[in-house]
Coordinates of C-alpha atoms and ligand atoms in Angstrom, one line a residue:
M1 CA 0.0 0.0 0.0
Q2 CA 1.0 3.6 -0.6
S3 CA 2.1 5.6 2.4
A4 CA 0.2 8.8 3.0
A5 CA 3.4 10.8 2.2
A6 CA 3.7 9.3 -1.3
S7 CA 0.0 9.9 -2.1
P8 CA -1.0 12.9 -4.1
L9 CA -2.1 15.9 -2.0
L10 CA -5.5 16.0 -3.7
Q11 CA -7.1 13.6 -6.1
T12 CA -10.4 13.1 -7.8
F13 CA -11.9 10.0 -9.3
A14 CA -14.6 10.1 -11.9
I15 CA -16.1 13.4 -10.8
T16 CA -19.3 14.2 -12.5
K17 CA -21.5 17.3 -12.2
T18 CA -24.8 17.7 -13.9
Y19 CA -27.1 20.7 -14.1
P20 CA -30.6 20.4 -15.6
G21 CA -29.8 19.8 -19.3
V22 CA -26.0 20.2 -18.9
T23 CA -23.2 17.9 -18.0
A24 CA -20.6 20.3 -16.7
L25 CA -18.1 17.5 -15.7
D26 CA -18.2 14.0 -17.0
G27 CA -16.1 11.5 -15.0
V28 CA -13.0 13.7 -14.5
D29 CA -9.8 12.3 -12.8
F30 CA -7.4 14.9 -11.5
E31 CA -4.3 14.7 -9.4
L32 CA -2.4 17.5 -7.5
R33 CA 1.0 16.8 -6.0
S34 CA 2.5 18.6 -3.1
G35 CA 4.7 21.5 -4.3
E36 CA 3.5 21.7 -7.9
V37 CA 1.7 24.3 -9.9
H38 CA -0.9 22.4 -11.8
V39 CA -2.6 24.4 -14.6
L40 CA -6.2 23.6 -15.6
F41 CA -6.6 24.4 -19.3
G42 CA -9.6 24.4 -21.6
E43 CA -12.0 26.3 -23.7
N44 CA -14.7 28.6 -22.2
G45 CA -17.3 26.3 -20.6
A46 CA -15.0 23.3 -20.5
G47 CA -15.6 22.8 -16.8
K48 CA -12.6 24.3 -15.1
S49 CA -14.4 26.6 -12.7
T50 CA -16.9 23.8 -11.9
L51 CA -14.1 21.4 -11.0
I52 CA -12.3 23.8 -8.7
S53 CA -15.5 24.8 -7.0
I54 CA -16.0 21.1 -6.1
L55 CA -12.4 20.9 -4.8
A56 CA -13.0 24.0 -2.7
G57 CA -16.2 22.6 -1.2
A58 CA -18.3 25.4 -2.8
N59 CA -20.2 22.9 -5.0
Q60 CA -21.1 19.2 -4.6
P61 CA -20.4 16.6 -7.3
S62 CA -23.3 14.5 -8.6
A63 CA -21.0 11.5 -8.6
G64 CA -17.3 10.6 -8.0
Q65 CA -14.9 10.8 -5.1
I66 CA -12.3 13.2 -3.7
F67 CA -9.2 12.0 -1.8
Y68 CA -7.1 14.2 0.4
R69 CA -3.6 12.9 1.2
G70 CA -4.9 9.4 0.2
A71 CA -8.0 9.4 2.3
P72 CA -11.6 9.8 0.9
V73 CA -13.2 13.1 2.0
T74 CA -16.6 14.7 1.5
L75 CA -16.5 18.5 1.4
H76 CA -19.9 19.8 2.3
S77 CA -18.9 23.4 2.4
V78 CA -15.9 25.8 1.9
H79 CA -15.4 25.5 5.7
D80 CA -14.8 21.8 5.4
A81 CA -12.3 22.4 2.7
R82 CA -10.6 25.2 4.6
D83 CA -10.2 22.9 7.6
L84 CA -8.0 20.8 5.4
G85 CA -6.1 23.8 4.3
I86 CA -7.8 24.0 0.9
S87 CA -8.6 27.6 -0.1
A88 CA -9.8 29.1 -3.4
V89 CA -10.0 32.5 -5.2
F90 CA -12.9 32.3 -7.6
Q91 CA -13.5 34.0 -10.9
E92 CA -16.4 35.9 -9.4
F93 CA -15.7 37.6 -6.1
S94 CA -17.4 36.9 -2.9
L95 CA -16.7 40.1 -1.1
I96 CA -19.2 42.2 0.8
P97 CA -19.0 45.6 -0.7
Q98 CA -20.2 47.7 2.3
M99 CA -17.6 46.1 4.6
T100 CA -13.9 47.0 5.0
V101 CA -10.9 45.1 3.7
E102 CA -10.2 43.6 7.2
E103 CA -13.8 42.8 7.9
N104 CA -13.9 40.9 4.6
L105 CA -10.6 39.2 5.3
F106 CA -11.8 37.7 8.6
L107 CA -15.5 37.3 7.7
G108 CA -16.9 34.2 9.4
A109 CA -13.5 33.7 11.2
E110 CA -13.5 36.7 13.4
H111 CA -11.1 36.7 16.3
T112 CA -12.9 37.3 19.6
R113 CA -11.8 38.0 23.1
G114 CA -14.2 37.6 26.0
G115 CA -17.1 37.4 23.5
F116 CA -16.2 40.6 21.7
V117 CA -14.6 40.9 18.3
D118 CA -10.9 41.5 18.9
R119 CA -10.4 44.5 16.5
A120 CA -6.8 45.2 17.4
R121 CA -5.9 41.6 16.5
I122 CA -7.8 41.7 13.3
R123 CA -6.0 44.9 12.3
R124 CA -2.7 43.4 13.2
E125 CA -3.2 40.2 11.3
A126 CA -4.7 42.0 8.3
L127 CA -1.7 44.3 8.1
S128 CA 0.7 41.3 8.3
I129 CA -1.1 39.4 5.5
L130 CA -1.2 42.4 3.3
D131 CA 2.4 43.2 4.0
E132 CA 3.5 39.6 3.3
L133 CA 1.7 39.7 0.0
G134 CA 3.0 43.2 -0.8
F135 CA -0.5 44.5 -1.6
A136 CA -0.8 48.3 -1.2
L137 CA -4.2 48.2 0.6
R138 CA -5.3 49.7 3.9
P139 CA -7.3 47.3 6.2
E140 CA -9.9 50.0 7.0
Q141 CA -10.8 50.8 3.3
R142 CA -14.3 49.9 2.2
V143 CA -14.3 47.3 -0.5
D144 CA -16.8 49.1 -2.7
R145 CA -14.4 52.0 -3.0
L146 CA -11.7 49.8 -4.4
T147 CA -10.9 49.1 -8.0
R148 CA -11.4 45.6 -9.5
A149 CA -7.7 44.9 -9.2
E150 CA -7.7 45.9 -5.6
Q151 CA -10.8 43.8 -4.9
Q152 CA -9.0 40.8 -6.4
M153 CA -6.1 41.4 -4.0
V154 CA -8.5 41.2 -1.1
E155 CA -9.9 37.9 -2.5
I156 CA -6.3 36.6 -2.7
A157 CA -5.5 37.8 0.8
K158 CA -8.5 36.0 2.2
A159 CA -7.0 32.7 1.2
F160 CA -4.0 33.5 3.3
R161 CA -5.8 34.0 6.6
S162 CA -5.3 30.4 7.7
E163 CA -2.7 27.6 7.1
L164 CA -2.6 26.5 3.5
S165 CA -2.1 23.1 1.9
V166 CA -3.8 23.7 -1.4
L167 CA -4.3 27.1 -3.1
I168 CA -6.7 27.3 -6.0
L169 CA -6.6 30.3 -8.3
D170 CA -9.1 30.9 -11.1
E171 CA -7.6 33.4 -13.6
P172 CA -6.1 35.5 -10.8
T173 CA -4.1 37.9 -12.9
A174 CA -7.0 39.0 -15.1
S175 CA -7.0 42.5 -13.6
L176 CA -3.7 42.7 -11.9
T177 CA -0.8 45.0 -13.0
S178 CA 2.4 43.4 -14.1
Y179 CA 4.0 44.4 -10.8
E180 CA 1.2 42.8 -8.8
T181 CA 1.4 39.7 -11.0
D182 CA 5.2 39.4 -10.4
H183 CA 4.5 39.6 -6.8
L184 CA 1.8 36.9 -6.9
F185 CA 4.1 34.6 -8.8
E186 CA 6.9 35.2 -6.3
L187 CA 4.5 34.2 -3.6
I188 CA 3.4 31.1 -5.5
G189 CA 7.1 30.1 -5.6
Q190 CA 7.5 30.5 -1.9
L191 CA 4.3 28.4 -1.3
T192 CA 5.4 25.6 -3.5
K193 CA 8.7 25.4 -1.8
R194 CA 6.8 24.8 1.5
G195 CA 5.0 22.0 -0.2
V196 CA 1.7 23.8 -0.9
G197 CA 0.0 22.5 -4.1
I198 CA -1.4 25.1 -6.5
V199 CA -4.3 24.6 -8.9
Y200 CA -4.1 27.4 -11.4
I201 CA -6.6 28.3 -14.1
T202 CA -5.4 30.6 -17.0
H203 CA -6.0 31.2 -20.7
R204 CA -2.6 32.9 -21.0
M205 CA 0.2 30.8 -22.5
A206 CA 2.9 33.1 -21.1
E207 CA 1.7 32.3 -17.6
I208 CA 1.7 28.6 -18.2
R209 CA 5.3 28.8 -19.3
R210 CA 6.3 31.0 -16.4
I211 CA 4.9 29.1 -13.4
G212 CA 3.3 25.8 -14.6
D213 CA 4.7 22.4 -13.8
R214 CA 1.9 20.1 -15.2
I215 CA -1.1 20.9 -17.3
T216 CA -4.4 19.1 -17.3
V217 CA -6.6 19.7 -20.3
L218 CA -10.4 19.5 -20.1
R219 CA -12.8 19.6 -23.1
D220 CA -16.6 19.6 -22.9
G221 CA -16.5 18.5 -19.3
R222 CA -14.1 15.6 -20.0
Y223 CA -10.6 14.8 -19.0
I224 CA -8.3 14.9 -22.1
D225 CA -4.7 14.6 -20.9
T226 CA -2.1 15.7 -18.4
V227 CA 1.2 17.0 -19.8
E228 CA 4.5 18.5 -18.6
A229 CA 4.5 22.3 -19.0
R230 CA 8.1 22.2 -20.0
S231 CA 7.7 20.0 -23.0
A232 CA 4.2 20.9 -24.3
S233 CA 4.2 23.3 -27.2
E234 CA 1.6 26.0 -27.7
D235 CA 0.2 24.1 -30.7
D236 CA 0.0 20.9 -28.7
L237 CA -2.0 22.6 -26.0
V238 CA -4.4 24.3 -28.4
R239 CA -5.0 21.0 -30.2
L240 CA -5.7 19.1 -27.0
M241 CA -8.0 21.9 -25.9
T242 CA -10.0 22.2 -29.1
G243 CA -9.5 18.9 -30.8
R244 CA -8.4 20.7 -33.9
V245 CA -5.6 22.9 -35.3
I246 CA -6.1 26.6 -35.1
G247 CA -4.2 29.0 -37.4
G248 CA -2.9 32.4 -36.4
V249 CA -4.9 34.2 -33.6
F250 CA -4.6 37.6 -35.2
P251 CA -6.3 38.5 -38.5
T252 CA -4.5 40.5 -41.2
L253 CA -5.0 44.3 -40.8
D254 CA -5.8 45.4 -44.3
L255 CA -7.9 48.4 -43.4
P256 CA -8.7 51.2 -45.9
K257 CA -7.4 54.7 -45.2
P258 CA -9.1 56.3 -42.2
G259 CA -12.1 58.6 -42.7
A260 CA -13.1 61.8 -40.9
P261 CA -12.4 62.2 -37.1
V262 CA -15.1 60.6 -35.0
L263 CA -13.8 61.3 -31.5
E264 CA -11.8 64.4 -30.7
V265 CA -10.7 64.8 -27.1
R266 CA -8.8 68.0 -26.1
G267 CA -7.0 68.6 -22.8
L268 CA -9.3 66.4 -20.7
T269 CA -8.9 66.2 -17.0
T270 CA -11.2 64.2 -14.8
S271 CA -12.5 65.5 -11.5
D272 CA -10.6 62.8 -9.6
E273 CA -7.5 63.5 -11.7
T274 CA -7.1 59.9 -12.8
V275 CA -6.7 61.5 -16.2
V276 CA -4.7 64.7 -16.7
D277 CA -4.7 66.9 -19.8
A278 CA -5.3 64.1 -22.3
S279 CA -5.8 64.7 -26.0
V280 CA -6.6 62.0 -28.5
T281 CA -8.2 61.7 -31.9
V282 CA -9.8 58.6 -33.5
S283 CA -11.2 58.5 -37.0
A284 CA -13.7 56.4 -38.9
G285 CA -12.4 52.9 -39.8
E286 CA -9.4 53.1 -37.5
I287 CA -8.5 50.7 -34.7
V288 CA -6.6 52.8 -32.1
G289 CA -5.0 51.2 -29.1
M290 CA -4.9 52.6 -25.6
A291 CA -2.0 50.9 -23.8
G292 CA -0.7 51.2 -20.3
L293 CA -0.8 49.5 -16.9
V294 CA -4.1 49.0 -15.0
G295 CA -4.8 52.3 -13.4
S296 CA -2.7 54.3 -15.9
G297 CA -5.8 56.3 -16.9
K298 CA -6.5 54.6 -20.2
S299 CA -9.9 53.2 -19.2
E300 CA -10.8 56.3 -17.2
L301 CA -10.3 58.6 -20.2
L302 CA -12.9 56.7 -22.3
Q303 CA -15.2 56.3 -19.3
A304 CA -15.1 60.1 -19.0
C305 CA -15.8 60.6 -22.7
F306 CA -18.7 58.2 -22.4
G307 CA -20.2 60.1 -19.4
A308 CA -19.5 57.6 -16.7
V309 CA -16.8 59.6 -15.0
P310 CA -17.0 63.3 -14.2
I311 CA -14.9 65.7 -16.2
A312 CA -13.2 68.7 -14.6
S313 CA -11.9 70.4 -17.8
G314 CA -11.3 69.8 -21.4
S315 CA -13.7 68.9 -24.3
V316 CA -15.1 65.8 -26.1
R317 CA -16.4 66.0 -29.6
L318 CA -18.3 63.2 -31.4
K319 CA -18.6 63.6 -35.1
G320 CA -17.9 67.3 -34.7
Q321 CA -20.6 67.8 -32.0
D322 CA -19.7 68.9 -28.5
V323 CA -20.7 66.0 -26.2
T324 CA -18.7 67.0 -23.1
G325 CA -20.5 65.8 -20.0
N326 CA -23.3 64.0 -21.9
S327 CA -24.8 60.9 -20.2
P328 CA -24.0 57.4 -21.4
R329 CA -27.6 57.1 -22.6
R330 CA -27.3 60.1 -24.8
N331 CA -24.0 58.9 -26.1
I332 CA -25.3 55.5 -27.0
R333 CA -28.1 57.2 -29.0
A334 CA -25.6 59.4 -30.7
G335 CA -23.7 56.3 -31.8
F336 CA -21.0 55.9 -29.1
L337 CA -20.8 52.7 -27.2
Y338 CA -18.4 51.8 -24.4
L339 CA -18.1 48.1 -23.4
P340 CA -16.7 47.8 -19.9
A341 CA -14.1 45.3 -18.7
D342 CA -15.9 44.6 -15.4
R343 CA -18.8 42.5 -16.6
R344 CA -20.3 41.8 -13.2
N345 CA -20.3 45.3 -11.7
E346 CA -20.7 47.5 -14.7
G347 CA -21.9 45.3 -17.5
L348 CA -24.3 42.5 -17.0
M349 CA -27.5 41.9 -15.1
M350 CA -26.6 38.4 -13.9
M351 CA -30.1 37.2 -13.0
R352 CA -31.5 38.2 -16.4
S353 CA -31.4 36.2 -19.6
V354 CA -28.8 36.6 -22.4
R355 CA -31.6 38.0 -24.7
E356 CA -32.5 40.7 -22.2
N357 CA -28.9 41.6 -21.6
V358 CA -28.0 41.9 -25.2
A359 CA -31.1 43.9 -26.0
L360 CA -30.4 46.3 -23.2
T361 CA -28.4 48.9 -25.1
A362 CA -30.8 48.7 -27.9
L363 CA -34.1 49.0 -26.1
D364 CA -35.2 52.2 -27.7
I365 CA -33.8 51.4 -31.1
L366 CA -35.3 49.5 -34.0
P367 CA -35.7 46.6 -34.8
F368 CA -36.1 45.9 -31.1
S369 CA -38.8 48.3 -30.3
N370 CA -41.4 50.5 -31.7
G371 CA -42.2 53.1 -29.1
H372 CA -43.2 51.1 -26.0
L373 CA -43.8 47.9 -27.8
L374 CA -40.9 45.5 -27.9
H375 CA -40.6 43.2 -30.8
R376 CA -39.9 40.1 -28.9
S377 CA -39.4 37.8 -31.9
A378 CA -37.2 40.2 -33.9
E379 CA -35.1 40.5 -30.7
A380 CA -34.8 36.8 -30.2
A381 CA -33.8 36.2 -33.8
T382 CA -31.1 38.9 -33.7
V383 CA -29.7 37.7 -30.4
T384 CA -29.7 34.1 -31.6
A385 CA -27.7 35.1 -34.7
L386 CA -25.2 37.0 -32.5
A387 CA -24.9 34.0 -30.1
E388 CA -23.9 31.9 -33.0
K389 CA -21.4 34.3 -34.3
L390 CA -19.6 34.4 -31.0
H391 CA -19.9 30.7 -30.3
L392 CA -22.0 31.2 -27.1
S393 CA -21.9 27.9 -25.3
P394 CA -24.5 26.5 -24.6
P395 CA -26.4 28.6 -27.3
R396 CA -29.4 29.2 -25.1
I397 CA -30.4 32.8 -25.0
E398 CA -33.2 32.5 -22.5
R399 CA -30.9 31.2 -19.8
S400 CA -29.8 33.6 -17.1
V401 CA -26.3 35.0 -17.5
D402 CA -25.1 33.7 -14.1
Q403 CA -25.5 30.1 -15.4
F404 CA -22.8 30.7 -18.1
S405 CA -19.0 30.2 -17.7
G406 CA -16.9 33.3 -17.2
G407 CA -15.7 33.5 -20.8
N408 CA -19.2 33.0 -22.1
Q409 CA -20.4 35.9 -20.0
Q410 CA -17.8 38.0 -21.7
K411 CA -19.2 37.0 -25.1
V412 CA -22.7 38.2 -24.0
M413 CA -21.1 41.7 -23.2
L414 CA -19.6 41.8 -26.7
A415 CA -22.8 40.8 -28.4
R416 CA -24.2 44.1 -27.3
S417 CA -22.0 46.0 -29.7
L418 CA -23.6 44.1 -32.6
T419 CA -27.2 44.9 -32.2
R420 CA -27.0 48.0 -34.3
A421 CA -24.4 50.1 -36.1
Y422 CA -22.3 52.5 -34.0
D423 CA -19.9 55.2 -35.1
L424 CA -17.6 54.6 -32.2
I425 CA -17.1 51.5 -30.1
V426 CA -14.7 51.2 -27.2
F427 CA -13.6 47.7 -26.2
D428 CA -12.2 47.7 -22.7
E429 CA -10.1 44.5 -22.3
P430 CA -12.4 42.5 -24.6
T431 CA -10.5 39.2 -24.3
V432 CA -9.9 38.8 -20.6
G433 CA -10.9 35.3 -19.6
V434 CA -11.6 34.3 -23.2
D435 CA -10.2 31.1 -24.8
V436 CA -7.8 31.1 -27.8
G437 CA -10.4 30.0 -30.3
T438 CA -12.9 32.6 -29.3
R439 CA -10.2 35.3 -29.1
A440 CA -9.6 34.8 -32.8
S441 CA -13.2 35.3 -33.6
I442 CA -13.4 38.4 -31.5
Y443 CA -10.4 39.9 -33.3
E444 CA -11.9 39.0 -36.6
F445 CA -15.1 40.7 -35.6
I446 CA -13.4 43.9 -34.5
V447 CA -11.5 44.2 -37.7
E448 CA -14.7 43.6 -39.7
L449 CA -16.4 46.5 -37.8
A450 CA -13.5 48.8 -38.6
R451 CA -13.7 47.8 -42.3
T452 CA -17.3 48.9 -42.4
G453 CA -16.2 52.4 -41.2
T454 CA -16.7 52.1 -37.4
A455 CA -14.1 53.9 -35.3
I456 CA -12.7 51.4 -32.8
I457 CA -10.8 52.0 -29.6
L458 CA -9.1 49.0 -28.1
I459 CA -8.1 49.4 -24.4
S460 CA -5.8 46.6 -23.5
S461 CA -3.1 45.6 -21.0
D462 CA -2.2 42.7 -23.3
L463 CA 0.7 43.9 -25.4
P464 CA 0.4 41.4 -28.3
E465 CA -3.2 42.6 -28.8
I466 CA -2.1 46.3 -29.1
L467 CA 0.8 45.4 -31.5
N468 CA -1.2 43.1 -33.7
L469 CA -4.6 44.6 -33.9
T470 CA -4.1 48.4 -33.9
T471 CA -2.5 50.7 -36.5
R472 CA -1.8 53.5 -34.0
A473 CA -1.7 53.6 -30.2
Y474 CA -1.5 56.0 -27.3
V475 CA 0.5 54.9 -24.3
F476 CA -0.7 56.0 -20.8
Y477 CA 1.3 56.5 -17.7
R478 CA -0.1 57.8 -14.4
G479 CA -3.1 59.5 -16.0
R480 CA -1.2 61.2 -18.9
V481 CA -0.8 60.3 -22.5
Q482 CA 3.0 59.6 -22.7
T483 CA 3.2 59.2 -26.4
E484 CA 1.4 58.3 -29.6
L485 CA 3.0 55.6 -31.7
Q486 CA 2.3 55.3 -35.4
A487 CA 2.6 52.2 -37.6
D488 CA 6.3 51.4 -37.8
H489 CA 7.0 52.9 -34.4
L490 CA 4.4 50.7 -32.8
T491 CA 6.8 48.1 -31.5
E492 CA 7.0 46.2 -28.2
E493 CA 10.2 48.0 -27.3
N494 CA 8.6 51.5 -27.9
V495 CA 5.4 50.7 -26.0
L496 CA 7.2 49.2 -23.0
A497 CA 9.6 52.2 -22.9
H498 CA 6.6 54.4 -22.2
F499 CA 4.9 52.2 -19.7
F500 CA 7.0 53.2 -16.8
E501 CA 8.9 56.2 -18.2
R502 CA 9.8 59.5 -16.8
E503 CA 9.5 58.6 -13.1
T504 CA 12.5 60.8 -12.3
A505 CA 12.3 63.3 -15.1
Ligands
ATP601 N1 -25.2 27.2 -12.1 C1 -25.2 26.6 -13.3 N2 -26.3 26.2 -13.9 C2 -26.3 25.6 -15.1 N3 -25.2 25.4 -15.8 C3 -24.0 25.8 -15.3 C4 -24.0 26.4 -14.1 N4 -22.6 26.7 -13.8 C5 -21.9 26.3 -14.9 N5 -22.8 25.7 -15.8 C6 -22.4 25.1 -17.1 O1 -21.3 24.2 -16.9 C7 -20.3 24.3 -17.9 C8 -19.0 24.4 -17.4 O2 -18.8 25.8 -16.9 P1 -17.5 26.3 -16.1 O3 -17.9 27.6 -15.5 O4 -16.9 25.2 -15.3 O5 -16.5 26.5 -17.4 P2 -15.0 27.1 -17.4 O6 -14.2 26.0 -18.0 O7 -14.6 27.6 -16.1 O8 -15.1 28.2 -18.5 P3 -14.4 29.8 -18.6 O9 -13.1 29.6 -19.2 O10 -15.4 30.5 -19.5 O11 -14.5 30.4 -17.2 C9 -20.8 25.4 -18.9 O12 -21.5 24.8 -20.0 C10 -21.8 26.2 -18.0 O13 -22.8 26.8 -18.9
MG602 MG1 -14.4 29.6 -15.4

C-alpha cells in the first residue's frame, strides 16, 4: 500500500457534475502533487471553474470521489475544505462591498476576546497578511471604494488567513498590473517550496510557461490529458483543448485609409485626476490602441468621454458635435458605445437572460422596439444570430447569465456591440478570460467592424493585442498620454519604454 506521504495531495476519481440539461463535468480524474503548480486548461465552458468549486467545497459533485492525502473526503462546504487547508480564489468575487478590507478578510472567522470581536488583533493580522503579500491596501478601506484589481487582491489575501495546503486560483491575474502579477508569482514560488499544491486556471500561454509544472486539459467536461508544462508546445495545447488545429490568432489588418475624425478629445482632466490633460483623436475605420498598466488612466479617459466619470476640464467632440459631459444614454443614442471590462459590476444583469442583456443597449432602437412595444421575436432572432457568431456555449439565449461560464459571460457583453451600427465602439479589455479560439473570432469581428467604417478604440493591458490589432496607439502612464505611436514605431520596445517612463524626469 502507498504511504500517506507518497500519495498525491489531492485527487479526484470520476467526478461528474450535472445541471438540468448540462453535464458540466463527466467522470473527471485529476491529481495534485504537493509543491507543484498544476494548470487547468480548456475552452470557455470546459468545466474548469466547476471542478475547482468542487475541490474547494463550494459545490457538490453529482458522482465521484475526492481524496485528500490518500483518504476519501466529503466536502460539504468551503469551511470543510478550509479545515483541510484548501482555499480558493474564484473568478467571481465573494466580497461584501459595504464592509472594509479587514472585515472581509476575517468574515466568518473573526477573532474574539471575551465574547467581543478583537479589533486590534484583526487589524494586526490583516496588516501582516497584506504586507506579506506586498499589496498596497489599507485594512480600513471599504471594498466598494476599491478598483477591481484591488478587490482581487482582497480575495487573494482572504485565502491566506489560515494555514494553506492547497491554493486554487481561477484566472487571478485577469485584472492585476504586471507588478502585482510578479509579486503573486513570487509568492506562489514560496508556497510551492513549502509543499503547498497550487491549482491554477489561466488562458494565458505566457503564464503557463512561467509558473506551470503540469497541465491538465479539459474539453466539454471531459478529462483529455495531463502533460508536462516544460515539454508541451503551444500548438500541442491548443490541439488538446479544441481537438483541432487553429491557425494564427490575429487576422491581417488590411484596413482602408481612415475617414473623418469621430472622436476628438482636447485637454481632458477628470474630477478625480485619474486622467490629466489628455488629447486623443480617433477617425472612422481606424483601430486605435490605448496601452498602459491597469490604473494608468486609459480606461478612465474613455469612461469620462462616455459620461461615466465626471470631467473637470477639457472637451469631447463626437462627429464634430460637443458631447462633453453628456450621459451614457445620450452617447449611445448618438452612436458611441463603451463596453466595460468589469462584466459583473458594470456590465451585465446576472439574473436576467442573455436575450435581455444583449437587447439592453438597444431597447429604444429599431428593430427591437417601436415606441413602447418591444418586438420580442425580432429581438430573439437577432440575439440568436449573435450568439452563433460568438460561439456562445451553450447557445441558449433564454438562460440567465449567471449560469454561463466566465468566458461566455464576456461574449454576452460583446454581443451588445452588434445589435446595431455605432460610429464609435470602445472595447475595454475584450478578451480577458476568453479562450484562444474565441479570441480569434473576437479579433476577426473587431477588424470587420473597422472595415465597415466604425471607429474602434481597443483598451488593453495585453501587449500582443495592441501590437497586432491596432494601427496606432496611445500609451498612458499615471493619467497622462505619454506618447502616440504610429505604424512602424508601434513596437514592443517602444510601447514598453513608455509604460514606466519619466519617473525621475
Ligand atoms: N449554475 C449553473 N447552472 C447551469 N449550468 C451551469 C452552471 N454553472 C456552470 N454551468 C455550465 O457548466 C459548464 C462548465 O462551466 P464552467 O464555468 O466550469 O466553465 P469554465 O471552464 O470555467 O469556462 P471559462 O473559461 O469560460 O471560465 C458550462 O457549460 C456552463 O454553462
Ligand atoms: Mg471559469
